[in-house]
Amino acid sequence: MIRRIYLLFIALFCTLCLNAQKTKQFTPGEIWNDNNGKHINAHGGGILFHKGIYYWYGEHKIAGKIGNSAQVGVSCYSSKDLYNWKDESIALKVDEDPNSDITKGCTLERPKVIYNTKTKKFVMWFHLELKGKGYYAARSGVAVSDKPEGPFTFLKSFRPNAGFWPVNVQPCHKKPVSPDVKDSYCGGKGCLSAPVDSVNLLGRDFKGGQMARDMNLFVDDDETAYHIYSSEENSTLHISKLSDDYLSCSGEYYRVFVGRYMEGATLFKCCGKYYIIASDCTGWNPNAARSAVADEIFGEWKELGNPAVGKDSELTFHSQSTYVLKVQGKNDSYIFMGDRWTPDNPIDGRYVWLPIKFENGAPKMYWQDKWSLN
Ligand code: GAL
C-alpha cells in the first residue's frame, strides 16, 4: 500500500514537472524547442487545423549550406495550444531515386497542407526546384495522404495552368513572343530589360505552364481552394483556383500585383474581406512586408503598405512572411508567421510569430519579445 502511494506521488510529481516545463508564451526569434527539446525544424511552413489539433508543416533543414536543399523532406509537428509542439517526424520524404522529381538534393520549399472534405485526403503543395537546376524549374509539387501527419505520397510536379490564359489576360499577351524572351532564371528585381508586360513572360510560359516559386494555399468558406504563387520570374502573383479534389489547377486564375515582385505571399480572410501579407523580393535577406485587401479573392486588390510597425519594421523584424494562422475559438484572431532565415546554417533559422491587429481596416503587427494568446 505504502509503495502504491509512493508511486502515485512520484507520478503526480512528474506530471507537475512536465506541465511546469510547458511553454505558455511565444518568444519570437528565439530557439523554440519541441517535445524532445530540439529546436523546431519546420521552415517556410504553414498550419492545418484538423479535429482540434494544429499541424505545422515546414521545410526540414540540416546544418551547413547544403541544408538549403532538401536532404530529408517536409517535417510535421502537432499541437493543441500552439505553444507546445510534438515532433510527428517527416510527413513527406525526399526520394533516394535520382530520377524522382523530389530526389534528395532537390529544392523543396514552403510546403502547405489542406484537407479535402469530399475525398477525405490531406493534400500538400510545395515549391519544387529540380536537383542541380538552381531556381530554373519553378514548379509546384503535389503530395497526398490519408492522415494529417503523413506519410504523404508524392504525385506530380508541374508548372501551373499550362494552356490557360488568366481571366484578366490582355491582348498584348496573346501576341507572338520574341525569341529573345528566353526561359532564363532571373528571379529578381531589375533583371528584366523592360516592364513585365512588354517582356510578356505570361505569353512565353502559356504552353509549358506558368512559373511558380514562393507559394501558399487558401481554402475559402465554400471550400474552394486557391494556390497563390510568385510567377513570371517573381514579378507578378497569380491566384489560381484548384480543382475540386485540390490535386490540380482548374485553369481559372488571375494575375495580381503585376510587376510588384512579391514573395512569401500569404492569403487569409477576416470579416468577409480577403487579405494578403507578402514580402518584397530580396532572397534570404529580409525586407519591408506588404499588405493588401480585396472584397473578392481575385481582386481588385488595394495595397495597404507595410503591416509591420516600429523599430526594424523596414525588415519585418528580420523575418519574411510564410503564413497567417487563424486561431481557433477566438474571434478574428490571427497570427503572422515569419521565417528568420540563416542560409549559412539553415537548421538554425528562427520563427517570428506575432499577433495581427486591425487598425482602420489594415493588418498591423508590433514587435513583442514575449506574448501569449490572452
Ligand atoms: C526567398 C524565398 C525563399 C527562398 C529564397 C532563396 O526570396 O522567399 O523561399 O526561395 O528566396 O533565395
GROMACS .gro file of C-alpha atoms and ligand atoms in nm, residues 109-110 127 135 214 263-264 282-284 320 341, ligand 1:
model
   24
  109GLU     CA    1   1.019   2.498  -5.022
  110ARG     CA    2   0.715   2.641  -4.844
  127HIS     CA    3   0.751   2.491  -5.444
  135TYR     CA    4   1.575   2.804  -5.945
  214ASP     CA    5   0.707   3.108  -5.337
  263GLU     CA    6   0.727   3.678  -5.242
  264GLY     CA    7   0.626   3.482  -4.933
  282THR     CA    8   1.536   4.007  -5.188
  283GLY     CA    9   1.621   3.638  -5.150
  284TRP     CA   10   1.704   3.526  -4.797
  320GLN     CA   11   0.983   3.700  -4.413
  341TRP     CA   12   1.642   3.270  -4.243
  375GAL     C1   13   1.340   3.382  -5.094
  375GAL     C2   14   1.221   3.290  -5.087
  375GAL     C3   15   1.263   3.164  -5.017
  375GAL     C4   16   1.378   3.105  -5.096
  375GAL     C5   17   1.489   3.206  -5.111
  375GAL     C6   18   1.605   3.154  -5.194
  375GAL     O1   19   1.309   3.503  -5.155
  375GAL     O2   20   1.117   3.353  -5.018
  375GAL     O3   21   1.155   3.077  -5.006
  375GAL     O4   22   1.333   3.065  -5.222
  375GAL     O5   23   1.442   3.323  -5.170
  375GAL     O6   24   1.698   3.255  -5.219
   0.00000   0.00000   0.00000
